[in-house]
Short mmCIF file of C-alpha atoms and ligand atoms in Angstrom, two decimals:
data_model
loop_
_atom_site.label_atom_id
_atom_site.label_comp_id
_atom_site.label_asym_id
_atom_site.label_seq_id
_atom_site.Cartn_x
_atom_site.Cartn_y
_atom_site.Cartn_z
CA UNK A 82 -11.20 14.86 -32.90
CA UNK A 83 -13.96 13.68 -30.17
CA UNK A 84 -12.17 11.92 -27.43
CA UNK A 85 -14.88 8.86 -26.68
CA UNK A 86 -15.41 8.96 -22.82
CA UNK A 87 -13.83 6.67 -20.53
CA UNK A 88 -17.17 5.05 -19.51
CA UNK A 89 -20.24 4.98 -22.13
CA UNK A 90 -23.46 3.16 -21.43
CA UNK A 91 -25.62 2.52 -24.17
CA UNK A 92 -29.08 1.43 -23.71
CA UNK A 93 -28.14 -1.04 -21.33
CA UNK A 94 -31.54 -3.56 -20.67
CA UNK A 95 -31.49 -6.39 -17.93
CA UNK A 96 -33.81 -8.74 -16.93
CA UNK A 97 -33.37 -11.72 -13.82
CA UNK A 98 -36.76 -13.82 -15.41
CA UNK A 99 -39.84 -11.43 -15.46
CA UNK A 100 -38.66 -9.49 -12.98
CA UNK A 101 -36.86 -6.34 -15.39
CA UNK A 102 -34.46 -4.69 -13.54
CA UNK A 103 -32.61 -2.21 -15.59
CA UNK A 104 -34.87 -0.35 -18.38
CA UNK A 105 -32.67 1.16 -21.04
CA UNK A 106 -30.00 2.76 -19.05
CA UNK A 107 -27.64 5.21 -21.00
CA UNK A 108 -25.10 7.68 -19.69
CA UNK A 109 -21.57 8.67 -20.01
CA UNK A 110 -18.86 9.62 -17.67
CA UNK A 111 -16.28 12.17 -18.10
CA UNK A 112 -12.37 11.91 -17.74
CA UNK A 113 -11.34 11.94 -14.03
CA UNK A 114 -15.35 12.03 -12.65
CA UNK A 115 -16.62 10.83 -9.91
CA UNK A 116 -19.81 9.26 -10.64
CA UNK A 117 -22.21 7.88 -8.38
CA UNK A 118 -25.09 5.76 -8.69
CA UNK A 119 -27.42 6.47 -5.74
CA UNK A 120 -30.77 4.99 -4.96
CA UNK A 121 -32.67 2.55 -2.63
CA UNK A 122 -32.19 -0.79 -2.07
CA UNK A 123 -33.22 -3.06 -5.46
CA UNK A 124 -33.18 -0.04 -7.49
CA UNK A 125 -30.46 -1.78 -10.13
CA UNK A 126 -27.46 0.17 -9.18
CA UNK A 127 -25.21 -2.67 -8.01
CA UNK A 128 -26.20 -4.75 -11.11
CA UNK A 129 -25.24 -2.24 -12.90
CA UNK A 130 -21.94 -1.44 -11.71
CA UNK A 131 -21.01 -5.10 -12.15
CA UNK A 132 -22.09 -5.40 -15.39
CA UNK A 133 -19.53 -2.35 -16.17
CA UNK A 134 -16.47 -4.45 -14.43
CA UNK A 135 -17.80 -7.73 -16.41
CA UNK A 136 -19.83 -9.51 -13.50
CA UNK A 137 -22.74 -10.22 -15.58
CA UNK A 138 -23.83 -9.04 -19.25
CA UNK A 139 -27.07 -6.85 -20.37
CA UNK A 140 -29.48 -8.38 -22.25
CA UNK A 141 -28.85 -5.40 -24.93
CA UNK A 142 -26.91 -2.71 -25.09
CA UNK A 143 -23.33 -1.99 -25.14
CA UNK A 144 -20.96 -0.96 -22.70
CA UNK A 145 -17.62 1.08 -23.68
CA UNK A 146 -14.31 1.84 -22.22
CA UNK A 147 -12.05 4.70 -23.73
CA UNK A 148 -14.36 3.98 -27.24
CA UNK A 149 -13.50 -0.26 -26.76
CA UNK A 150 -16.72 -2.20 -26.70
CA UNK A 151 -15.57 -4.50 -23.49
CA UNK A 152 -19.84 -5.39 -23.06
CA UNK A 153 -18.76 -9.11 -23.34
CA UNK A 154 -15.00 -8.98 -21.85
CA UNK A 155 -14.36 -10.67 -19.36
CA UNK A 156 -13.37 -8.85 -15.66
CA UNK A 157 -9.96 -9.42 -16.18
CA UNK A 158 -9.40 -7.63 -19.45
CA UNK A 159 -11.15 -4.91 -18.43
CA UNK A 160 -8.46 -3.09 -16.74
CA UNK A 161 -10.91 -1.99 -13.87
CA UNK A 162 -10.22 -1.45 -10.08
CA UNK A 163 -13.02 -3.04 -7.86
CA UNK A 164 -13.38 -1.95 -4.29
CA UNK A 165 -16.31 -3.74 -2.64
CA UNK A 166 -18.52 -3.13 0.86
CA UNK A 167 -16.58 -6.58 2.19
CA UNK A 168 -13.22 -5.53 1.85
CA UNK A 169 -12.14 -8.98 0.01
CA UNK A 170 -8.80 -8.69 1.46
CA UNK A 171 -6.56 -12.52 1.05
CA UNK A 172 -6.64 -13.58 4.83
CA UNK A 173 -3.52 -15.10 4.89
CA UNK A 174 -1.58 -12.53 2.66
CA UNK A 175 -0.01 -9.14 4.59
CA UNK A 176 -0.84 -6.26 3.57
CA UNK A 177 2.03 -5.75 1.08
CA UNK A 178 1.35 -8.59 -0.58
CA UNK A 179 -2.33 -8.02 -0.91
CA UNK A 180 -1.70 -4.60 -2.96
CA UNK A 181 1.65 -6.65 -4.87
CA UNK A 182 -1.05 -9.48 -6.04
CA UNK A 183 -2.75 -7.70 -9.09
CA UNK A 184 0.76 -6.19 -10.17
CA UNK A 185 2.41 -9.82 -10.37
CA UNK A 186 -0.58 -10.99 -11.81
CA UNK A 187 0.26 -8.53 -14.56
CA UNK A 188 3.74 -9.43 -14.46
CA UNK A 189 5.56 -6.44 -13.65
CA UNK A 190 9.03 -6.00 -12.87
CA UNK A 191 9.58 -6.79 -9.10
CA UNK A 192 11.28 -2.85 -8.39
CA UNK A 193 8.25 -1.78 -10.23
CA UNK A 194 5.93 -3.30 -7.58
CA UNK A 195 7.78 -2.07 -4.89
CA UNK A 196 7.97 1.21 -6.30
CA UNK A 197 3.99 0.76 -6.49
CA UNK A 198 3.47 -0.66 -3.22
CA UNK A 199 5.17 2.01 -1.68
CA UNK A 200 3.61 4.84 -3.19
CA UNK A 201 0.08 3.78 -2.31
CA UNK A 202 0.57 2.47 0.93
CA UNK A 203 1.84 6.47 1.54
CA UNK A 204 -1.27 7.57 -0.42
CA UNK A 205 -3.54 5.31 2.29
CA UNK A 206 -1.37 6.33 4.90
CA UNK A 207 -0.40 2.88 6.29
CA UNK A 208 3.06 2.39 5.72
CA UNK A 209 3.44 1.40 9.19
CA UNK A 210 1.19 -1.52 8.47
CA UNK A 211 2.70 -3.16 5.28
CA UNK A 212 3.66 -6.38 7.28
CA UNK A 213 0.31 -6.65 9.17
CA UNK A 214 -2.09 -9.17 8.00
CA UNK A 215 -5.81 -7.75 7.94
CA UNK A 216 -7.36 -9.47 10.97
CA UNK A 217 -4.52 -7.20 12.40
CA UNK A 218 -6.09 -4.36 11.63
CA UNK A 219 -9.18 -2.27 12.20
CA UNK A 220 -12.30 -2.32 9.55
CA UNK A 221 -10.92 1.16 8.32
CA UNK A 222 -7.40 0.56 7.46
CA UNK A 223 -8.99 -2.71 5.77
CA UNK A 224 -10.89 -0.63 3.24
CA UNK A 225 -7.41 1.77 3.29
CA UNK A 226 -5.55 -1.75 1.67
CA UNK A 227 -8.92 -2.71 -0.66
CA UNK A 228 -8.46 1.00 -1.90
CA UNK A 229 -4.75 0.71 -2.16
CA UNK A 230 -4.91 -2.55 -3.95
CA UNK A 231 -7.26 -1.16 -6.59
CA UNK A 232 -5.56 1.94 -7.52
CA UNK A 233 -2.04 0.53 -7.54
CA UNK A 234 -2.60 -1.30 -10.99
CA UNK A 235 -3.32 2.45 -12.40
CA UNK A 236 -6.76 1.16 -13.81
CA UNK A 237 -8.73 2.81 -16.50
CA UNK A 238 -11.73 3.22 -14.13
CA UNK A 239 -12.34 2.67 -10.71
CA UNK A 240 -15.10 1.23 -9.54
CA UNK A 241 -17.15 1.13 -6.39
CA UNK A 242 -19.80 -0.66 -4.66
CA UNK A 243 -20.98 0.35 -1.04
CA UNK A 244 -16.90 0.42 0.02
CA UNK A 245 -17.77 2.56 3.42
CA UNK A 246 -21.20 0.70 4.66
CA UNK A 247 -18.90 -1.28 6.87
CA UNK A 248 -17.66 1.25 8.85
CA UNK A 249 -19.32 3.35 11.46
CA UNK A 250 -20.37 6.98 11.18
CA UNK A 251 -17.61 8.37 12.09
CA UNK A 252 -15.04 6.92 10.25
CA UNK A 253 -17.57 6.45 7.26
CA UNK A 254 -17.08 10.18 7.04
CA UNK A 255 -13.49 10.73 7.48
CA UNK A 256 -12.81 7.97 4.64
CA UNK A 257 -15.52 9.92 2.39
CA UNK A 258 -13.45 12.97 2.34
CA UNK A 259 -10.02 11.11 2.33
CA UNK A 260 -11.17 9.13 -0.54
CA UNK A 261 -12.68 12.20 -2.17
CA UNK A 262 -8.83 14.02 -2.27
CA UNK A 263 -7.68 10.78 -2.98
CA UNK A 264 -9.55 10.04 -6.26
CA UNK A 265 -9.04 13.95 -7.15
CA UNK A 266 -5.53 13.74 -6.53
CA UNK A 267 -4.88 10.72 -9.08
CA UNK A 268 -7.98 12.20 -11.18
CA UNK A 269 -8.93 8.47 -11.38
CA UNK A 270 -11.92 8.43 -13.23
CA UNK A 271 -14.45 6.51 -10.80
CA UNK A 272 -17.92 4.87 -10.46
CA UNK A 273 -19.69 4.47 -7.03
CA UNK A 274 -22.34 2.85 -5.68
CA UNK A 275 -24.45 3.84 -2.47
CA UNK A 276 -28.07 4.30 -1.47
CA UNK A 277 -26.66 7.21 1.10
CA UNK A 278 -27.53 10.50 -0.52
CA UNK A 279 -25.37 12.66 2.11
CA UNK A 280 -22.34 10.38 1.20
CA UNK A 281 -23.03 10.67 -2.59
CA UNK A 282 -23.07 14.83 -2.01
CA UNK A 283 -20.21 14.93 0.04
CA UNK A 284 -18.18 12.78 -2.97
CA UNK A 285 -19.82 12.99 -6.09
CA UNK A 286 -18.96 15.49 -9.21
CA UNK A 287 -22.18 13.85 -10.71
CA UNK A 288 -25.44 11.85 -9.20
CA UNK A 289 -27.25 9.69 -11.19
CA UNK A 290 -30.44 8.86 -8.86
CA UNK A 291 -32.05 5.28 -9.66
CA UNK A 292 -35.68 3.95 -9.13
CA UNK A 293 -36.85 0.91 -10.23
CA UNK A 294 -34.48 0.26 -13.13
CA UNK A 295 -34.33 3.73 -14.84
CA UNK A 296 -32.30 6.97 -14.60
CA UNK A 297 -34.76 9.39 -12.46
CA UNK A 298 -31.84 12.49 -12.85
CA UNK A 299 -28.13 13.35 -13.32
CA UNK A 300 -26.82 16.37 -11.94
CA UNK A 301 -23.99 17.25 -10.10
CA UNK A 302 -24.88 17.25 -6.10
CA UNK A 303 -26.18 20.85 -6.01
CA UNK A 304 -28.54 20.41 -9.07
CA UNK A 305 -29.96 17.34 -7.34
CA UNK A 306 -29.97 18.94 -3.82
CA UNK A 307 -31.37 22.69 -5.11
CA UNK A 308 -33.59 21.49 -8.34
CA UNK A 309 -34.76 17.86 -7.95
CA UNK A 310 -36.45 16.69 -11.53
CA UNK A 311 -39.08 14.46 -10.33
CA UNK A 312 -40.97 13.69 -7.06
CA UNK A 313 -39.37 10.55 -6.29
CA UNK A 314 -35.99 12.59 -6.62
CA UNK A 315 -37.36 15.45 -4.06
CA UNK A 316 -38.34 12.62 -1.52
CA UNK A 317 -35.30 10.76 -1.87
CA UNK A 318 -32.90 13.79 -1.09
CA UNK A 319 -35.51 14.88 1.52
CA UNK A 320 -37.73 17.78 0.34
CA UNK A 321 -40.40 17.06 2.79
CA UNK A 322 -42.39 19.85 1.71
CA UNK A 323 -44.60 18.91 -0.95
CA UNK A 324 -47.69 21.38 -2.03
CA UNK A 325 -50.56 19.90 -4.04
CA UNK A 326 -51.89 21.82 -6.57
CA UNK A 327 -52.29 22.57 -10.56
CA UNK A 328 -49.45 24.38 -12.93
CA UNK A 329 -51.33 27.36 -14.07
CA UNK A 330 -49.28 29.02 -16.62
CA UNK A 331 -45.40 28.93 -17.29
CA UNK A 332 -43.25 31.31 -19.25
CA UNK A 333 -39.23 31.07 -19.55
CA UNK A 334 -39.37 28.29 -16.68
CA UNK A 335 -40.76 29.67 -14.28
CA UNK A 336 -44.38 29.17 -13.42
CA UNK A 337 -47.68 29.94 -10.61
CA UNK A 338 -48.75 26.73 -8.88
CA UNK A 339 -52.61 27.26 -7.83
CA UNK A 340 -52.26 25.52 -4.27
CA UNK A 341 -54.81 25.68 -1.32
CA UNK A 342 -53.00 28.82 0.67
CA UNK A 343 -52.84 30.35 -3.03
CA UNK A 344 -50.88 30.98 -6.05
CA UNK A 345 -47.24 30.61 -5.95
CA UNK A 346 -44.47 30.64 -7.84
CA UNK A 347 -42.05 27.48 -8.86
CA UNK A 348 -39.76 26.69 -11.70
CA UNK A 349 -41.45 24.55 -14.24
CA UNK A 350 -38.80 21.68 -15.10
CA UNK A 351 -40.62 19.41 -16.78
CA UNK A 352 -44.57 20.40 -15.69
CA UNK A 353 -46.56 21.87 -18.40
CA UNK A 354 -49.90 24.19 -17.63
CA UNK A 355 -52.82 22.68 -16.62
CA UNK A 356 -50.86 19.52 -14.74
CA UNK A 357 -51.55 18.10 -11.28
CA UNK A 358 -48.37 18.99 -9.23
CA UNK A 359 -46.27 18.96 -5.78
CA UNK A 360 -44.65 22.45 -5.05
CA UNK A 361 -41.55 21.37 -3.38
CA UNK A 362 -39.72 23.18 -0.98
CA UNK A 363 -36.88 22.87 0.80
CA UNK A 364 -37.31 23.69 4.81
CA UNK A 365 -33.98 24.81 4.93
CA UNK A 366 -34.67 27.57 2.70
CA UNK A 367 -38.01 28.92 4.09
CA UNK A 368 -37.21 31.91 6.77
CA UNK A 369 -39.35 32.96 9.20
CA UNK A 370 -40.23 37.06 10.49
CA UNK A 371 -42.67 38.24 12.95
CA UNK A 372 -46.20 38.83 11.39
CA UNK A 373 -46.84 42.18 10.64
CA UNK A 374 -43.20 42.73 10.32
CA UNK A 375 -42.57 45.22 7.02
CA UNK A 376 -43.18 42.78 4.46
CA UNK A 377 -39.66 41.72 1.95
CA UNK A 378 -39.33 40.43 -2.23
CA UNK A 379 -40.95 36.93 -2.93
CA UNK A 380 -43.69 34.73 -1.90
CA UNK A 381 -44.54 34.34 1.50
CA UNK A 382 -47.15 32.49 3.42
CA UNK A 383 -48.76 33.80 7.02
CA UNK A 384 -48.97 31.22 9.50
CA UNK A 385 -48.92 30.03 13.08
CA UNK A 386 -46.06 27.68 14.85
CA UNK A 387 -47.78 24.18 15.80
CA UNK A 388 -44.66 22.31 16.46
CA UNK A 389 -40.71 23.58 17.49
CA UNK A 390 -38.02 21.55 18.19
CA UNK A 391 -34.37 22.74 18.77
CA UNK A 392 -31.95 20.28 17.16
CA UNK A 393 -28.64 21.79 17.82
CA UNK A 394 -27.38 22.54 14.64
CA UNK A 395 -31.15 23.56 13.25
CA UNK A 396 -34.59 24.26 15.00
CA UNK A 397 -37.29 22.50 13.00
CA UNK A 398 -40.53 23.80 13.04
CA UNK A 399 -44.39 23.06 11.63
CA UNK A 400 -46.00 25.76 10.84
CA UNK A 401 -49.80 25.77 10.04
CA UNK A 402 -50.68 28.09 6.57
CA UNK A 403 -53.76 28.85 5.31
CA UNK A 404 -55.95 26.35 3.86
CA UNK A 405 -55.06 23.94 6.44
CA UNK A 406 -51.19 23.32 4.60
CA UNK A 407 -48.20 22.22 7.22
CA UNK A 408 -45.06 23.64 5.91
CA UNK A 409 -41.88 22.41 7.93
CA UNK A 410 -38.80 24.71 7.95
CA UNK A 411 -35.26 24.46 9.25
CA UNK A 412 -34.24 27.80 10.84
CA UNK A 413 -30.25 27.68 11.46
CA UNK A 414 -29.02 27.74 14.35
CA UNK A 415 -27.93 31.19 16.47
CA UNK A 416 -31.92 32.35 15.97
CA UNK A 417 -34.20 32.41 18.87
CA UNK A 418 -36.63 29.71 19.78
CA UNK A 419 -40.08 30.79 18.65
CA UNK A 420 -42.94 29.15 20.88
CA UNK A 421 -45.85 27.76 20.07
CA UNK A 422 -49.10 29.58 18.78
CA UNK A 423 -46.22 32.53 17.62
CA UNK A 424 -47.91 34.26 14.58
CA UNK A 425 -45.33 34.21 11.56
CA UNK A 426 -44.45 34.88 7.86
CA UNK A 427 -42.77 32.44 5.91
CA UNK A 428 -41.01 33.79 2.82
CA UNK A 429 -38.78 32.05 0.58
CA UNK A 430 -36.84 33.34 -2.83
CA UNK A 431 -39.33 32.66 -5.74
CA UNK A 432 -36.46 30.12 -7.28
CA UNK A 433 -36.53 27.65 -4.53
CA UNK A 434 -39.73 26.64 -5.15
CA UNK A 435 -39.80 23.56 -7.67
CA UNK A 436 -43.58 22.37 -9.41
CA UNK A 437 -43.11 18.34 -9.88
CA UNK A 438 -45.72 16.71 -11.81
CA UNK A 439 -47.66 14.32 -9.42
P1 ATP B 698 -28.90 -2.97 -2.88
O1 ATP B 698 -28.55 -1.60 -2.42
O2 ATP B 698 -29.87 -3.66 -1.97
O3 ATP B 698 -27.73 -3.82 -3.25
P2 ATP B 698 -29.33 -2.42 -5.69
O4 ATP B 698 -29.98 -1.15 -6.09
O5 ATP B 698 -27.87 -2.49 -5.82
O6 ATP B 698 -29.78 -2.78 -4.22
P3 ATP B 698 -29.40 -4.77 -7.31
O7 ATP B 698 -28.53 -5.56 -6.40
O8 ATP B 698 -28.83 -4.28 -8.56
O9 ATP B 698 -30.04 -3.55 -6.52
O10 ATP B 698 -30.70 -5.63 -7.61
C1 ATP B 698 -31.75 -5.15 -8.42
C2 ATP B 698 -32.81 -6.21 -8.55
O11 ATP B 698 -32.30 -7.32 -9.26
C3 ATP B 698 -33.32 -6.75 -7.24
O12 ATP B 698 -34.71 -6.92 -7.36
C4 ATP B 698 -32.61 -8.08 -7.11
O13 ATP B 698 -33.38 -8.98 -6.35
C5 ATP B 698 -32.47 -8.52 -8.54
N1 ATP B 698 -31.28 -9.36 -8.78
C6 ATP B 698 -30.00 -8.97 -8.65
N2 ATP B 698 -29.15 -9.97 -8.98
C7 ATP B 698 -29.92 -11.03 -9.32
C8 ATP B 698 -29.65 -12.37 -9.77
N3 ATP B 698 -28.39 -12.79 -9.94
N4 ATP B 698 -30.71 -13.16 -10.02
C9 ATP B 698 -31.97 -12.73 -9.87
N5 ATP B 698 -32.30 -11.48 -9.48
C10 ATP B 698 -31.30 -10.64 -9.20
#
């Protein structure tokens, strides 16, 4: 028997008047994922989401829960939690009762509640604070309750939209990874919604990058970090080395990309021989070595330093190839500072190289 996933989109189409903002959108979500929907501002992704917990209906399409077609349910028989960026706490509720408000809605018993209550306000940490009301507390513990309030009605899917843009960096990034064990911990199957890539890495299972109404890729965080599908996907996660050149030939995936320091080699994806493409390349993975130095496997590319600067954690520098190319590169930190005008090689492993038709 094929279990149906607990979140199926099927050709989902939306329009707001002429303007079309979600082109045939399918994709399906495994049991206990964490999903995310990443990509800039007007891309679709909040529509979307809300059209999944019944704020709004596609124009075609269907949208399924568990196998139940719920594409014209309304929110309230969907049995979805919501978390949204403004927390949506009840002002004048405390904090118990906020999390205790969907359960009586659903008319549990009242020791069942408590038993609820309890257990999540543990989960969140803020037992201590069940008889605050929220202007009493700080912007994080007010997400902590929205969180809390969500999960406590056990809901089929959990969903998402911009729930940490709120808060500062910091604590932006100590909720990521709280949330992250949180939602592994339950294995609450969960949707979210941000146009931060470095918070959809750090909590994703699965990406699935937007642009202008369509699915660009889906791919768990290192497929979309290491092998971005299309250029808008390599600029968005910032690959901000991009080659021009033409696909000359490509066997098993991996191909030569004619460029203007030379031929070099890239995996394929979707190019085909013959195309116009951008060689992308991640600075982090070129390495630098003395020129002249015994040479190693793999392309590499000779070159003089134009620009160094010393980050902390990284040293980024610009480094001037032939044929007039700038390639930037990320050398980790603990390396010495090259200076300016230093002759180098850059070499890279023939794999991290990615030809994206332009
Ligand atoms: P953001 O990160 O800014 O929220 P988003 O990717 O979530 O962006 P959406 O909010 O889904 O984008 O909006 C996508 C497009 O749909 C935008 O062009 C927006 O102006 C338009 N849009 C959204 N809701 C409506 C509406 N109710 N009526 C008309 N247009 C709308």
């Amino acid at each position: 028997m094929v279990t149906a996933s607990p979140l199926s989109i099927q050709d989902v189409k939306k329009s707001f008047g002429a303007n079309t903002v979600l082109e045939r959108i399918s994709l399906d979500v495994e049991p206990g994922e964490f999903m995310t929907f990443l990509g800039p501002s007007g891309c679709g992704k909040t529509t979307l989401l809300r059209m999944v917990g019944g704020f709004g209906a596609p124009d075609s399409g269907r949208i399924l829960l568990n196998g139940r077609d719920i594409t014209h349910l309304p929110p309230n028989l969907r049995d979805c939690g919501f978390v949204f960026q403004s927390y949506a706490l009840f002002p004048h509720m405390t904090v118990r009762a906020n999390i205790a408000y969907g359960l009586k809605l659903r008319k549990l018993p009242a020791a069942e509640i408590k038993s609820r209550v309890d257990a999540v306000l543990d989960m969140v940490g803020l037992e201590a604070f069940a008889d605050r009301h929220p202007k009493q507390l700080s912007g994080g513990q007010q997400q902590r309750v929205a969180i809390a309030r969500a999960i406590a009605i056990r809901p089929a899917l959990l969903l998402m939209d911009e729930p940490l843009s709120n808060l500062d960096a910091k604590l932006r990034e100590r909720i990521r990874f709280e949330l992250r064990a949180l939602q592994k911990r339950l294995g609450i199957t969960t949707v979210f919604v941000t146009h931060d890539q470095e918070e959809a890495m750090a909590v994703s299972d699965r990406i699935v990058v937007m642009n202008k109404g369509h699915v660009e890729q889906i791919g768990s965080p290192t497929e979309i970090y290491g092998a971005p599908a299309s250029l808008f996907v390599a600029d968005f996660v910032g690959v901000n080395n991009l080659l021009p050149g033409r696909l000359q030939h490509a066997a098993d995936g991996q191909a030569v990309v004619e460029t203007a320091a030379g031929p070099l080699p890239a995996r394929a994806g979707r190019a085909t021989p013959g195309q116009s493409v951008q060689l992308a390349l991640r600075p982090e993975l070129i390495r630098l070595r003395p020129f002249g130095a015994l040479p190693g496997e793999g392309p590499q590319l000779d070159g003089t330093v134009q620009l160094a600067a010393f980050l902390g954690a990284a040293t980024r520098y610009e480094v001037k190839v032939a044929g007039d190319l700038v390639l930037k590169v990320a050398a980790p930190a603990g390396e010495p500072i090259l200076p300016l005008g230093s002759r180098v090689t850059c070499h890279w492993p023939a794999e991290c190289g990615h030809a994206l038709p332009a």
